[in-house]
Short mmCIF file of C-alpha atoms in Angstrom, two decimals:
data_model
loop_
_atom_site.label_atom_id
_atom_site.label_comp_id
_atom_site.label_asym_id
_atom_site.label_seq_id
_atom_site.Cartn_x
_atom_site.Cartn_y
_atom_site.Cartn_z
CA UNK A 1 -0.36 0.08 -0.05
CA UNK A 2 1.23 3.78 -0.97
CA UNK A 3 1.17 5.71 2.07
CA UNK A 4 1.21 9.52 1.76
CA UNK A 5 2.49 9.72 5.33
CA UNK A 6 5.88 9.02 3.86
CA UNK A 7 6.42 11.92 1.87
CA UNK A 8 6.01 14.23 5.83
CA UNK A 9 8.60 10.89 7.31
CA UNK A 10 11.29 11.01 4.08
CA UNK A 11 11.13 15.07 5.40
CA UNK A 12 12.18 14.26 8.77
CA UNK A 13 14.76 12.09 8.41
CA UNK A 14 16.39 14.93 6.07
CA UNK A 15 15.42 18.05 8.35
CA UNK A 16 18.56 19.51 10.38
CA UNK A 17 16.31 19.24 13.30
CA UNK A 18 15.57 16.26 13.52
CA UNK A 19 14.45 15.01 17.59
CA UNK A 20 13.18 11.47 17.81
CA UNK A 21 9.60 10.85 16.74
CA UNK A 22 6.05 10.16 17.91
CA UNK A 23 3.58 8.59 16.40
CA UNK A 24 0.53 8.66 16.83
CA UNK A 25 -2.35 6.15 15.97
CA UNK A 26 -5.31 4.71 16.70
CA UNK A 27 -4.41 1.01 17.03
CA UNK A 28 -4.55 -1.09 13.85
CA UNK A 29 -4.32 2.37 11.46
CA UNK A 30 -0.80 1.30 10.09
CA UNK A 31 1.97 2.64 12.32
CA UNK A 32 4.14 -0.30 12.66
CA UNK A 33 3.93 -1.58 9.15
CA UNK A 34 4.83 2.48 8.28
CA UNK A 35 7.84 1.92 10.05
CA UNK A 36 9.34 -0.98 9.02
CA UNK A 37 7.97 0.17 4.51
CA UNK A 38 9.78 3.56 5.99
CA UNK A 39 13.09 1.77 7.27
CA UNK A 40 13.22 -0.11 4.17
CA UNK A 41 12.59 2.24 1.83
CA UNK A 42 15.45 5.00 3.21
CA UNK A 43 17.98 3.11 4.99
CA UNK A 44 20.54 0.71 5.03
CA UNK A 45 19.15 -1.74 8.48
CA UNK A 46 16.28 -0.89 10.41
CA UNK A 47 16.49 -1.80 14.44
CA UNK A 48 13.04 -2.78 15.98
CA UNK A 49 12.46 -3.13 20.07
CA UNK A 50 8.38 -3.96 20.43
CA UNK A 51 7.61 -3.12 23.83
CA UNK A 52 4.80 -5.85 24.55
CA UNK A 53 6.52 -8.60 23.02
CA UNK A 54 9.66 -8.86 24.81
CA UNK A 55 9.02 -6.34 28.23
CA UNK A 56 11.75 -7.93 28.84
CA UNK A 57 13.75 -4.20 27.11
CA UNK A 58 12.11 -2.21 29.10
CA UNK A 59 14.80 -3.14 32.04
CA UNK A 60 17.22 -1.20 29.50
CA UNK A 61 16.35 1.41 30.68
CA UNK A 62 15.25 1.44 33.87
CA UNK A 63 18.51 0.66 35.47
CA UNK A 64 20.48 3.88 33.48
CA UNK A 65 19.91 7.28 31.19
CA UNK A 66 23.70 5.81 29.53
CA UNK A 67 21.64 5.94 25.66
CA UNK A 68 25.32 4.06 24.54
CA UNK A 69 24.32 2.29 27.61
CA UNK A 70 21.22 1.85 26.11
CA UNK A 71 21.37 0.75 22.83
CA UNK A 72 24.57 -1.51 23.06
CA UNK A 73 22.01 -4.20 25.53
CA UNK A 74 19.34 -3.93 22.96
CA UNK A 75 21.71 -4.54 20.05
CA UNK A 76 23.46 -7.22 22.42
CA UNK A 77 19.61 -8.74 23.33
CA UNK A 78 18.06 -9.23 19.89
CA UNK A 79 21.58 -9.08 17.96
CA UNK A 80 20.14 -6.50 15.16
CA UNK A 81 23.10 -3.00 14.11
CA UNK A 82 22.67 -0.08 14.63
CA UNK A 83 24.55 2.69 13.35
CA UNK A 84 24.35 6.65 13.27
CA UNK A 85 22.13 7.64 10.37
CA UNK A 86 21.68 4.48 8.51
CA UNK A 87 20.10 2.31 11.19
CA UNK A 88 16.00 3.26 12.06
CA UNK A 89 15.41 2.48 15.19
CA UNK A 90 11.46 1.63 15.87
CA UNK A 91 10.43 1.12 18.94
CA UNK A 92 7.02 -0.18 19.22
CA UNK A 93 4.09 -0.69 21.73
CA UNK A 94 5.95 2.02 23.48
CA UNK A 95 2.91 3.27 25.99
CA UNK A 96 3.14 1.56 28.62
CA UNK A 97 6.79 2.05 28.98
CA UNK A 98 7.37 5.99 30.48
CA UNK A 99 11.13 5.87 30.76
CA UNK A 100 10.92 4.75 27.30
CA UNK A 101 9.06 7.74 26.39
CA UNK A 102 11.18 10.17 28.99
CA UNK A 103 15.02 8.39 27.09
CA UNK A 104 13.95 10.10 24.12
CA UNK A 105 15.40 13.63 26.30
CA UNK A 106 18.25 12.36 26.34
CA UNK A 107 18.55 10.58 22.97
CA UNK A 108 17.36 13.92 21.65
CA UNK A 109 20.04 16.12 24.15
CA UNK A 110 23.36 13.58 23.47
CA UNK A 111 22.52 11.20 20.40
CA UNK A 112 20.96 13.21 17.78
CA UNK A 113 22.52 11.06 15.11
CA UNK A 114 20.60 7.69 15.88
CA UNK A 115 17.16 8.19 14.22
CA UNK A 116 14.34 6.96 16.17
CA UNK A 117 10.90 6.64 16.36
CA UNK A 118 8.21 5.80 18.57
CA UNK A 119 5.11 3.91 17.36
CA UNK A 120 2.44 2.82 19.72
CA UNK A 121 -1.49 2.03 20.11
CA UNK A 122 -3.58 4.45 23.00
CA UNK A 123 -0.40 6.86 23.06
CA UNK A 124 -2.46 9.95 23.02
CA UNK A 125 -3.94 8.06 26.39
CA UNK A 126 0.16 7.72 27.96
CA UNK A 127 1.67 11.40 27.05
CA UNK A 128 -2.09 12.90 28.58
CA UNK A 129 0.33 11.84 31.72
CA UNK A 130 2.75 14.41 31.97
CA UNK A 131 5.17 12.42 34.62
CA UNK A 132 6.96 10.63 31.88
CA UNK A 133 6.68 13.20 28.79
CA UNK A 134 9.99 14.85 27.08
CA UNK A 135 8.06 18.55 26.39
CA UNK A 136 10.69 20.74 23.03
CA UNK A 137 12.56 16.54 23.14
CA UNK A 138 10.66 14.69 20.93
CA UNK A 139 8.85 15.33 17.00
CA UNK A 140 5.17 14.69 16.30
CA UNK A 141 3.82 13.54 13.97
CA UNK A 142 -0.26 11.82 13.40
CA UNK A 143 -1.29 9.69 11.37
CA UNK A 144 -4.66 8.89 10.16
CA UNK A 145 -7.42 6.36 8.49
CA UNK A 146 -5.67 5.62 4.64
CA UNK A 147 -7.74 8.96 2.34
CA UNK A 148 -10.40 8.41 -0.23
CA UNK A 149 -6.60 9.27 -2.34
CA UNK A 150 -4.42 6.46 -0.61
CA UNK A 151 -7.74 4.12 -1.33
CA UNK A 152 -7.95 4.56 -4.76
CA UNK A 153 -4.07 3.56 -5.44
CA UNK A 154 -4.32 0.67 -2.82
CA UNK A 155 -7.56 -0.61 -5.09
CA UNK A 156 -5.13 -0.12 -8.44
CA UNK A 157 -6.92 3.19 -9.56
CA UNK A 158 -3.72 5.76 -9.92
CA UNK A 159 -4.93 6.76 -13.14
CA UNK A 160 -8.13 8.64 -10.51
CA UNK A 161 -5.69 9.35 -8.08
CA UNK A 162 -3.49 11.03 -10.46
CA UNK A 163 -6.46 13.06 -12.32
CA UNK A 164 -7.27 14.03 -8.77
CA UNK A 165 -4.31 16.02 -8.13
CA UNK A 166 -3.67 17.70 -11.68
CA UNK A 167 -7.36 19.55 -11.56
CA UNK A 168 -6.13 23.02 -10.63
CA UNK A 169 -9.12 25.12 -12.77
CA UNK A 170 -12.53 25.24 -10.59
CA UNK A 171 -15.10 23.59 -13.92
CA UNK A 172 -17.05 20.82 -14.43
CA UNK A 173 -15.25 17.43 -14.05
CA UNK A 174 -15.20 14.90 -17.41
CA UNK A 175 -17.98 12.57 -16.77
CA UNK A 176 -15.27 10.27 -17.65
CA UNK A 177 -13.99 10.43 -14.95
CA UNK A 178 -17.39 11.90 -12.20
CA UNK A 179 -18.77 8.40 -12.51
CA UNK A 180 -15.79 6.12 -12.27
CA UNK A 181 -15.41 7.97 -8.63
CA UNK A 182 -18.04 8.11 -7.74
CA UNK A 183 -18.69 4.91 -7.51
CA UNK A 184 -14.96 4.53 -5.76
CA UNK A 185 -16.27 6.94 -3.04
CA UNK A 186 -19.58 4.60 -2.17
CA UNK A 187 -16.82 1.74 -2.19
CA UNK A 188 -14.85 3.53 0.22
CA UNK A 189 -18.20 4.72 2.25
CA UNK A 190 -18.54 0.50 3.12
CA UNK A 191 -14.63 -0.55 4.24
CA UNK A 192 -13.93 3.04 5.20
CA UNK A 193 -10.50 3.79 5.32
CA UNK A 194 -8.76 1.37 7.70
CA UNK A 195 -6.11 -0.91 6.84
CA UNK A 196 -7.03 -4.34 7.38
CA UNK A 197 -9.96 -3.64 5.76
CA UNK A 198 -9.08 -2.24 2.62
CA UNK A 199 -6.82 -4.75 1.80
CA UNK A 200 -9.43 -7.28 1.95
CA UNK A 201 -11.68 -5.12 -0.32
CA UNK A 202 -8.63 -4.02 -2.68
CA UNK A 203 -7.10 -7.55 -2.43
CA UNK A 204 -9.60 -9.94 -2.40
CA UNK A 205 -12.76 -7.90 -2.67
CA UNK A 206 -14.13 -10.83 -0.23
CA UNK A 207 -17.49 -8.60 1.44
CA UNK A 208 -17.33 -11.16 4.83
CA UNK A 209 -13.70 -10.81 4.82
CA UNK A 210 -14.05 -7.14 5.46
CA UNK A 211 -16.44 -7.88 7.96
CA UNK A 212 -14.47 -9.27 9.77
CA UNK A 213 -11.79 -7.29 9.90
CA UNK A 214 -13.71 -4.27 10.69
CA UNK A 215 -15.93 -5.87 13.61
CA UNK A 216 -12.16 -6.91 14.76
CA UNK A 217 -10.71 -3.65 14.98
CA UNK A 218 -14.02 -3.20 16.31
CA UNK A 219 -13.87 -5.22 19.05
CA UNK A 220 -10.17 -4.76 19.78
CA UNK A 221 -11.12 -1.14 20.52
CA UNK A 222 -13.91 -1.87 22.79
CA UNK A 223 -11.40 -4.45 25.14
CA UNK A 224 -8.85 -1.21 24.96
CA UNK A 225 -11.89 0.63 27.04
CA UNK A 226 -10.94 -1.18 30.32
CA UNK A 227 -7.23 -0.25 29.88
CA UNK A 228 -8.70 2.86 31.70
CA UNK A 229 -7.28 3.01 34.49
CA UNK A 230 -10.20 3.61 36.68
CA UNK A 231 -12.57 1.14 36.27
CA UNK A 232 -15.51 2.34 36.99
CA UNK A 233 -15.19 4.45 33.09
CA UNK A 234 -15.28 1.92 31.12
CA UNK A 235 -18.97 0.57 30.81
CA UNK A 236 -19.54 4.52 30.83
CA UNK A 237 -16.42 4.80 27.44
CA UNK A 238 -18.75 1.25 26.09
CA UNK A 239 -22.25 3.50 26.13
CA UNK A 240 -20.72 6.86 24.73
CA UNK A 241 -19.50 4.60 21.93
CA UNK A 242 -22.25 2.35 21.12
CA UNK A 243 -24.63 6.00 20.68
CA UNK A 244 -22.45 7.01 18.58
CA UNK A 245 -24.11 5.82 15.09
CA UNK A 246 -27.68 7.33 17.40
CA UNK A 247 -26.18 10.80 17.95
CA UNK A 248 -25.47 11.04 14.33
CA UNK A 249 -28.85 9.88 12.92
CA UNK A 250 -30.21 12.88 14.92
CA UNK A 251 -31.56 16.47 12.62
CA UNK A 252 -29.28 18.18 15.05
CA UNK A 253 -26.47 16.20 15.67
CA UNK A 254 -25.25 18.42 18.81
CA UNK A 255 -23.90 15.51 20.97
CA UNK A 256 -26.69 14.70 24.51
CA UNK A 257 -25.45 12.45 27.01
CA UNK A 258 -29.19 11.98 27.27
CA UNK A 259 -29.10 9.66 23.93
CA UNK A 260 -25.62 7.64 25.94
CA UNK A 261 -28.52 6.92 29.13
CA UNK A 262 -31.77 8.40 29.57
CA UNK A 263 -30.99 10.81 32.89
CA UNK A 264 -26.88 10.67 31.77
CA UNK A 265 -25.22 14.05 32.95
CA UNK A 266 -22.36 15.99 31.26
CA UNK A 267 -20.36 15.57 34.47
CA UNK A 268 -20.71 11.61 34.85
CA UNK A 269 -19.33 10.92 31.63
CA UNK A 270 -16.90 13.84 30.42
CA UNK A 271 -13.99 12.07 31.44
CA UNK A 272 -15.17 8.59 29.19
CA UNK A 273 -15.65 10.80 26.41
CA UNK A 274 -12.24 12.41 26.86
CA UNK A 275 -10.94 9.09 26.76
CA UNK A 276 -12.24 8.39 23.54
CA UNK A 277 -11.05 12.79 22.42
CA UNK A 278 -7.34 10.95 23.49
CA UNK A 279 -7.88 7.44 22.13
CA UNK A 280 -8.47 9.96 19.32
CA UNK A 281 -11.03 6.98 18.45
CA UNK A 282 -13.26 10.19 17.96
CA UNK A 283 -13.22 13.86 16.45
CA UNK A 284 -15.10 16.14 18.70
CA UNK A 285 -16.13 19.54 16.78
CA UNK A 286 -17.54 22.34 19.14
CA UNK A 287 -20.25 25.10 18.17
CA UNK A 288 -18.15 28.08 17.90
CA UNK A 289 -20.19 31.42 18.45
CA UNK A 290 -18.99 33.39 14.71
CA UNK A 291 -16.79 32.88 12.71
CA UNK A 292 -13.45 34.97 14.74
CA UNK A 293 -9.84 34.35 15.36
CA UNK A 294 -8.68 32.31 17.13
CA UNK A 295 -11.12 29.99 16.57
CA UNK A 296 -10.80 28.33 19.67
CA UNK A 297 -11.58 31.81 21.51
CA UNK A 298 -15.44 31.52 20.13
CA UNK A 299 -16.53 27.67 21.02
CA UNK A 300 -19.75 26.98 22.94
CA UNK A 301 -18.43 24.19 25.59
CA UNK A 302 -21.91 22.87 25.62
CA UNK A 303 -22.34 22.45 21.91
CA UNK A 304 -20.44 20.08 20.31
CA UNK A 305 -20.77 16.84 17.91
CA UNK A 306 -19.68 14.10 18.05
CA UNK A 307 -17.80 11.87 14.77
CA UNK A 308 -15.89 8.70 14.52
CA UNK A 309 -11.89 8.91 13.38
CA UNK A 310 -13.64 6.62 10.20
CA UNK A 311 -16.05 5.90 8.44
CA UNK A 312 -16.44 2.21 7.91
CA UNK A 313 -16.02 1.91 10.98
CA UNK A 314 -18.92 4.11 11.66
CA UNK A 315 -20.97 2.12 8.51
CA UNK A 316 -20.07 -1.34 10.87
CA UNK A 317 -21.04 0.30 14.14
CA UNK A 318 -24.47 1.47 12.62
CA UNK A 319 -24.39 -2.44 11.01
CA UNK A 320 -25.68 -0.21 7.61
CA UNK A 321 -25.03 -3.89 5.30
CA UNK A 322 -22.88 -2.63 2.46
CA UNK A 323 -25.46 -4.06 -0.47
CA UNK A 324 -26.58 -0.81 0.69
CA UNK A 325 -23.71 0.80 -1.97
CA UNK A 326 -25.30 -0.88 -5.23
CA UNK A 327 -28.58 1.50 -4.15
CA UNK A 328 -28.01 4.20 -6.35
CA UNK A 329 -26.94 7.39 -3.52
CA UNK A 330 -28.17 5.53 -0.45
CA UNK A 331 -25.16 4.96 1.09
CA UNK A 332 -24.59 9.13 0.73
CA UNK A 333 -28.38 9.74 2.24
CA UNK A 334 -28.58 6.33 4.81
CA UNK A 335 -28.75 7.63 8.02
CA UNK A 336 -29.65 11.28 7.26
CA UNK A 337 -26.37 11.95 5.03
CA UNK A 338 -24.16 10.93 8.42
CA UNK A 339 -21.39 8.83 6.93
CA UNK A 340 -20.88 11.78 4.36
CA UNK A 341 -20.80 14.31 6.97
CA UNK A 342 -18.37 11.69 8.63
CA UNK A 343 -16.34 11.16 5.88
CA UNK A 344 -16.57 15.40 4.61
CA UNK A 345 -14.68 15.86 8.89
CA UNK A 346 -12.00 13.65 8.19
CA UNK A 347 -10.85 14.19 4.86
CA UNK A 348 -10.54 17.98 7.06
CA UNK A 349 -8.97 17.08 9.89
CA UNK A 350 -6.24 15.91 7.89
CA UNK A 351 -5.40 18.48 5.61
CA UNK A 352 -6.00 21.34 8.68
CA UNK A 353 -3.64 21.85 11.50
CA UNK A 354 -6.87 23.95 13.30
CA UNK A 355 -9.73 21.13 14.03
CA UNK A 356 -12.77 21.86 12.93
CA UNK A 357 -15.82 23.82 14.00
CA UNK A 358 -19.92 23.92 13.61
CA UNK A 359 -21.99 26.67 13.69
CA UNK A 360 -26.07 27.16 14.38
CA UNK A 361 -28.25 29.12 15.93
CA UNK A 362 -32.10 28.27 17.00
CA UNK A 363 -35.44 30.33 16.40
CA UNK A 364 -35.24 30.70 12.52
CA UNK A 365 -32.87 27.39 12.81
CA UNK A 366 -29.79 27.51 10.59
CA UNK A 367 -26.56 25.36 11.06
CA UNK A 368 -23.10 25.12 9.08
CA UNK A 369 -21.67 21.74 9.22
CA UNK A 370 -18.24 23.02 9.52
CA UNK A 371 -16.67 25.86 10.16
CA UNK A 372 -13.13 25.44 8.80
CA UNK A 373 -9.11 27.87 9.29
CA UNK A 374 -7.17 28.11 6.68
CA UNK A 375 -4.14 30.03 7.22
CA UNK A 376 -6.31 33.07 8.67
CA UNK A 377 -9.21 33.15 7.07
CA UNK A 378 -12.16 31.48 7.93
CA UNK A 379 -14.62 29.38 5.20
CA UNK A 380 -17.99 28.05 6.49
CA UNK A 381 -19.07 24.54 4.37
CA UNK A 382 -22.04 22.54 4.32
CA UNK A 383 -22.79 18.83 3.20
CA UNK A 384 -25.39 18.14 1.31
CA UNK A 385 -25.52 14.24 0.68
CA UNK A 386 -27.16 14.79 -2.64
CA UNK A 387 -26.84 16.64 -5.91
CA UNK A 388 -29.05 19.12 -7.07
CA UNK A 389 -28.47 21.98 -3.77
CA UNK A 390 -29.71 24.54 -1.97
CA UNK A 391 -27.76 26.17 0.98
CA UNK A 392 -30.39 27.98 3.07
CA UNK A 393 -27.52 28.31 6.44
CA UNK A 394 -24.89 28.84 4.40
CA UNK A 395 -26.71 31.99 2.32
CA UNK A 396 -28.08 32.45 6.34
CA UNK A 397 -24.14 33.07 8.13
CA UNK A 398 -23.45 34.73 4.58
CA UNK A 399 -26.32 37.77 5.65
CA UNK A 400 -25.24 37.95 9.56
CA UNK A 401 -21.51 37.86 8.51
CA UNK A 402 -20.84 39.47 5.25
CA UNK A 403 -17.32 40.98 5.89
CA UNK A 404 -16.04 37.05 6.93
CA UNK A 405 -16.49 35.47 4.66
CA UNK A 406 -14.61 35.20 1.18
CA UNK A 407 -16.27 32.13 -0.03
CA UNK A 408 -18.33 29.89 1.40
CA UNK A 409 -18.15 25.86 0.85
CA UNK A 410 -20.57 23.09 -0.48
CA UNK A 411 -19.75 19.57 -0.45
CA UNK A 412 -22.05 17.18 -3.05
CA UNK A 413 -22.64 14.83 -5.22
CA UNK A 414 -23.18 17.84 -8.00
CA UNK A 415 -19.90 18.92 -9.98
CA UNK A 416 -17.17 21.19 -9.79
CA UNK A 417 -18.42 24.55 -9.41
CA UNK A 418 -18.14 28.23 -8.11
CA UNK A 419 -20.86 29.71 -7.92
CA UNK A 420 -20.64 33.60 -7.14
CA UNK A 421 -19.04 33.11 -4.00
CA UNK A 422 -20.49 29.29 -3.74
CA UNK A 423 -17.85 26.38 -3.99
CA UNK A 424 -19.57 23.44 -4.46
CA UNK A 425 -16.95 20.42 -3.90
CA UNK A 426 -17.96 16.80 -5.79
CA UNK A 427 -16.97 14.49 -2.37
CA UNK A 428 -14.65 12.31 -4.51
CA UNK A 429 -12.34 15.70 -4.58
CA UNK A 430 -12.66 15.83 -0.71
CA UNK A 431 -9.23 15.38 -0.05
CA UNK A 432 -8.90 18.23 -2.01
CA UNK A 433 -10.20 20.81 0.05
CA UNK A 434 -6.53 22.99 0.53
CA UNK A 435 -5.53 23.55 -3.22
CA UNK A 436 -8.76 23.94 -4.19
CA UNK A 437 -10.19 27.11 -2.05
CA UNK A 438 -6.67 28.45 -3.02
CA UNK A 439 -7.25 28.21 -6.06
CA UNK A 440 -11.06 29.68 -6.01
CA UNK A 441 -9.31 32.02 -4.01
CA UNK A 442 -7.06 32.85 -7.09
CA UNK A 443 -9.98 32.79 -9.63
CA UNK A 444 -12.47 35.26 -7.70
#
């Protein structure tokens, strides 16, 4: 599989300011494979240490802070060769080893010639504990589920992926590309971006194996919930997780604790929800009161929406059968377009540094699905799961904040076009949002 993160990893390798790397990402998103493949492609050799399989390696970090001695012990114990600049050292499953994470400070200060990358599931949780963290001594990188572009590459559709990358004018996509891309996007809604699920589909075209892969991943996540240090939080995390499809199926997708459990209060469940956010299993999108900068200053902390890390996992958790993908655009409109909204958020999170917000008002009710910050501009985004769309909320937003809106963005099944200041992006081009905004602004 081709992952776009290799470009970022290559920049890290060649950076004069390189520090030990911490690669974060949910379980089974492909962290280990990516690091080992990166080592194979870009280094003479790779020294791989897994602290879950070989717990005894942890002792080398407990007894000394001398980097040379730690490496000597690891080489002797594993029989692996380590040379400065030429070897990629991978420390895997480090989430339970605070001493390993802490040692990155000494590698950074005393042995910058060694190239080190750490990975582990639930690392976001581990790093939330301040005691173990070497502040300012590591580089971070996030690996998310495979994007639609990466899915196309895995599916053997390099020509379509290449075509999307070359679109540099805002004009309709020819049917010869539009129709196959629309069909492939339906397929992506079914598989999602978890590498195992994609592999089962792209290599074997096996729907039941793909379904099983997604069930297995969800099962692994649910077993992880039990790793919360406070055992009483486990059932709460579970309940929030299982409530996500019904939260997203509602017309107003604002997260409601009462959907988790009748009579539930925020203070009982907010720690459990934060655990899911830290684990990056869910994205928390706050309601914004106005399109100002910094965007966080306008958050209404009492109102937010929750989305899943991956659209395929959402489909599986909602128990939607893959057969929906053969029925016109039913998959896009299924449970009020929740899959489409989740898909769009998933792509925006990988392209923009600041997590999107949303905007709404009651009396009369209007809602803009997302606000994205691109450099020092904020753009309202509406997600439509059909074609021939009207955008009342985008119109209202422009009325209320006329000076703040350079461009309004709508994702739908309509073709690529710029209608005044409304940029319509076909859903299958969501990965190109950042670039297309640039093209549209230059045109206006």
